[in-house]
GROMACS .gro file of C-alpha atoms in nm:
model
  149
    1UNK     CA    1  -8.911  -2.144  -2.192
    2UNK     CA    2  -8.870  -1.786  -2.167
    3UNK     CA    3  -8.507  -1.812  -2.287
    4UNK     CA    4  -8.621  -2.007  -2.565
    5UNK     CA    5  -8.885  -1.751  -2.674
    6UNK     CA    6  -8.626  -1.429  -2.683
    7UNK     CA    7  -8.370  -1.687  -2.885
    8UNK     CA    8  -8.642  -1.731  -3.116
    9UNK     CA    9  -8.740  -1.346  -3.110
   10UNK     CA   10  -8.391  -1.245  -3.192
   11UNK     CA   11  -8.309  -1.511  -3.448
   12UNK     CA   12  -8.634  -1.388  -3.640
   13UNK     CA   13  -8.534  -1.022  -3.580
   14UNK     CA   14  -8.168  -1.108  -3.725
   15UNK     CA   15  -8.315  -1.272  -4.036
   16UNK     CA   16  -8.569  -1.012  -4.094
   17UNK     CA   17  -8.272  -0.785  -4.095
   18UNK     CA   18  -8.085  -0.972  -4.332
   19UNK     CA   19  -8.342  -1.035  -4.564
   20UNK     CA   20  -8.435  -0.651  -4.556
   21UNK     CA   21  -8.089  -0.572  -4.595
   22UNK     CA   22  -8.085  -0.767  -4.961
   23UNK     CA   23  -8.448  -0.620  -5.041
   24UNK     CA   24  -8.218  -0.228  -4.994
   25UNK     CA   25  -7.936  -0.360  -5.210
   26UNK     CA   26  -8.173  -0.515  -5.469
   27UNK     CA   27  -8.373  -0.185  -5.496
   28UNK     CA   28  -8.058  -0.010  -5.470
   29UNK     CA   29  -7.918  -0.136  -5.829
   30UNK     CA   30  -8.260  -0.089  -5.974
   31UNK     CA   31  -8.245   0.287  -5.904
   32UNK     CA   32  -7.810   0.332  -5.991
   33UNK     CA   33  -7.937   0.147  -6.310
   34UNK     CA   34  -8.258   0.388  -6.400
   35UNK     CA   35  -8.110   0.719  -6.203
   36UNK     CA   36  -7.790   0.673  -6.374
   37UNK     CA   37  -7.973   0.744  -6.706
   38UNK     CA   38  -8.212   0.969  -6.595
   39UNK     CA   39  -7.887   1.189  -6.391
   40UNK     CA   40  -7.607   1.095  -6.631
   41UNK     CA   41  -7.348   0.905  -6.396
   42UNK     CA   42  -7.106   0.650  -6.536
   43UNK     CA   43  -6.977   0.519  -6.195
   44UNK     CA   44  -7.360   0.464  -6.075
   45UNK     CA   45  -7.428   0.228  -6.361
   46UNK     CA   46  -7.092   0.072  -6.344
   47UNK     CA   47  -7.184  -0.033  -5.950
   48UNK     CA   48  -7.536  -0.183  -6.077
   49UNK     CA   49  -7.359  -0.386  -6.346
   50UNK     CA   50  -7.245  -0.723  -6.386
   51UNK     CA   51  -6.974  -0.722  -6.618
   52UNK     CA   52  -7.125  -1.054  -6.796
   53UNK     CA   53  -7.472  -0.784  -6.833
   54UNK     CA   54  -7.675  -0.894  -7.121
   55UNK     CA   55  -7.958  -0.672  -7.204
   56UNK     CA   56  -8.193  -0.767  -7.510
   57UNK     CA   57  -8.506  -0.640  -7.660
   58UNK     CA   58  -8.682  -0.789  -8.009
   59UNK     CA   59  -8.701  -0.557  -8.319
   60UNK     CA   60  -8.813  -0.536  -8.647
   61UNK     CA   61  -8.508  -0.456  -8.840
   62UNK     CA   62  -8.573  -0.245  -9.153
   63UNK     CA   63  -8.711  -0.502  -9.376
   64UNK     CA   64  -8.954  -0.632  -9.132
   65UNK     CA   65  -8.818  -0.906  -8.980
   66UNK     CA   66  -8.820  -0.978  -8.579
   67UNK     CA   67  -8.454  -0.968  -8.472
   68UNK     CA   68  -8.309  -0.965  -8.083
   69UNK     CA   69  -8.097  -0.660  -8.010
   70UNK     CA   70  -7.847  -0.704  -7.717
   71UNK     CA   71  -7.653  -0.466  -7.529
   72UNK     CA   72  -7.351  -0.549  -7.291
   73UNK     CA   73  -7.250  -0.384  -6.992
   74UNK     CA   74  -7.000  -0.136  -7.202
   75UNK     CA   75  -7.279   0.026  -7.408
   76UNK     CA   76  -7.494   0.053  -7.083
   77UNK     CA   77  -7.152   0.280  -6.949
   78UNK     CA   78  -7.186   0.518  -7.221
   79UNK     CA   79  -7.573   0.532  -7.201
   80UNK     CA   80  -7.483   0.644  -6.854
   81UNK     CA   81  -7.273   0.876  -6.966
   82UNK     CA   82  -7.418   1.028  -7.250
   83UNK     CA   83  -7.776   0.921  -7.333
   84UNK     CA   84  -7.947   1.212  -7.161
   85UNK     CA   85  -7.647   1.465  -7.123
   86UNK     CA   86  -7.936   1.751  -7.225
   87UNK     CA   87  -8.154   1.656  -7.001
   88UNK     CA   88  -8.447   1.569  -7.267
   89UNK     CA   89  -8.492   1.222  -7.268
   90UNK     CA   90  -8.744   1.133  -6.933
   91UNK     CA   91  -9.027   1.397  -6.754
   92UNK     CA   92  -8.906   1.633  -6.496
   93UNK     CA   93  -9.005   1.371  -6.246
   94UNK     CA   94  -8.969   1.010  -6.443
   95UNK     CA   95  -9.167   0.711  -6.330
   96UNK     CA   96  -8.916   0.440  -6.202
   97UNK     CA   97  -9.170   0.191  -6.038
   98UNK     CA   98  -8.950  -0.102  -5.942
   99UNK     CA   99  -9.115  -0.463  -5.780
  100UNK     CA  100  -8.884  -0.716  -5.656
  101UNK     CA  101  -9.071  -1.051  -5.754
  102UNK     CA  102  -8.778  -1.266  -5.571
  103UNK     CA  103  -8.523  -1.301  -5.368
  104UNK     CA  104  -8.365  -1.652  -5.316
  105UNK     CA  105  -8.017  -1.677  -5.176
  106UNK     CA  106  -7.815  -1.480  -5.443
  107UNK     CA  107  -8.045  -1.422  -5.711
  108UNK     CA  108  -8.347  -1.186  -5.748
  109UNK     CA  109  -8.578  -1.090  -5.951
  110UNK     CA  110  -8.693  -0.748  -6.035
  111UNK     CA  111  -8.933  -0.557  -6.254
  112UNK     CA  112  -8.847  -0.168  -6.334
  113UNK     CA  113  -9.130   0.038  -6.531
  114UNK     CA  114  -9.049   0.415  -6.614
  115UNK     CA  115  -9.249   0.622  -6.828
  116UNK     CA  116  -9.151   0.497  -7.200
  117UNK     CA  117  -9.053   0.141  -7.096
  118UNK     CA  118  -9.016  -0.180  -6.862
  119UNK     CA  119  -8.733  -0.399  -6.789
  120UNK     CA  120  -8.725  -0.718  -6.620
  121UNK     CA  121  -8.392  -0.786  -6.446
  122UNK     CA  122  -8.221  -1.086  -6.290
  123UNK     CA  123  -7.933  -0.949  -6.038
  124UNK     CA  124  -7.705  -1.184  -5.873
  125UNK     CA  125  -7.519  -1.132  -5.505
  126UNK     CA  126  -7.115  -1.129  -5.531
  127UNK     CA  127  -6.907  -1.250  -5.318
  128UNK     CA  128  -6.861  -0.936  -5.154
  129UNK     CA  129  -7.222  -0.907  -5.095
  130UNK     CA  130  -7.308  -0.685  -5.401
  131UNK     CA  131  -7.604  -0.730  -5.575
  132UNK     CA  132  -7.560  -0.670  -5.987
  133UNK     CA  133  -7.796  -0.671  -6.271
  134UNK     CA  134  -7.723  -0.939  -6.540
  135UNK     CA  135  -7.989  -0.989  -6.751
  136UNK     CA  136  -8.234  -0.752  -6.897
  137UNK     CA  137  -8.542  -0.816  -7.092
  138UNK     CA  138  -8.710  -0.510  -7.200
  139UNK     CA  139  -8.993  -0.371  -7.417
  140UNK     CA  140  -9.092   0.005  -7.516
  141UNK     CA  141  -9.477   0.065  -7.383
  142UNK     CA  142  -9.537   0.202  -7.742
  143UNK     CA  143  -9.486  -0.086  -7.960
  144UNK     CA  144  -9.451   0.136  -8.226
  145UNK     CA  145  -9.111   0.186  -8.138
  146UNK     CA  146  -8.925  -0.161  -8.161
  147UNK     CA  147  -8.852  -0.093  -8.443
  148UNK     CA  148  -8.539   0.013  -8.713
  149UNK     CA  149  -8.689   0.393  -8.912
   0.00000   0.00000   0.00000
């Protein structure tokens, strides 16, 4: 019985450990996506990438009319790289609230909400145990802003 009891103890303590250790890596490509803008880094963004990403947001194009814009995992690398090269574009300390809604198996679930937006990413797990963003669906705060000038 007692044998049976520290099998189960250890068993629960292993999967606890696994299960945290995907929860890390999850978070982990939430923040090289987000920090990787905020801290322009090419490389970081690269790692939290799929290279199938597909990011999309609705617009209103300059006429009006609702439209999907989609970004792929080569304009998220320049983003990285030069979106805030001044150091302008978030608050000295920038929000980067990030919930992960799921985790089954090799998929999860995340929402990310910084100051001026919110994304809601799928990641999958490679084979090498990676976990990569590759979908994003995200809105401004301000709707104002989804939209062409």
């Amino acid at each position: 019985m007692k044998l049976w009891m520290l099998g189960s103890l250890l068993f629960l303590s292993i999967a606890g450990h696994v299960q945290a250790s995907d929860e890390d890596k999850v978070r982990q490509a939430a923040l090289d996506y987000i920090e990787s803008q905020h801290q322009p880094n090419e490389a970081r963004m690269d790692r939290a990438l799929h290279s199938q990403l597909a990011k999309r947001t609705y617009w209103l194009d300059a006429e009006g009319k609702d439209t999907i814009l989609e970004t792929d995992k080569q304009v998220m690398l320049n983003v990285a790289k030069t979106y805030n090269i001044a150091g302008d574009k978030f608050p000295k300390v920038p929000k980067k609230d990030i919930q992960i809604l799921d985790i089954t198996n090799r998929v999860a679930s995340v929402k990310l909400t910084t100051d001026d937006w919110i994304d809601y990413m799928h990641l999958v797990k490679n084979e090498q145990g990676n976990w990569q963003i590759i979908n994003v669906l995200w809105q401004y705060h301000d709707m104002t802003k989804h939209q062409s000038k």
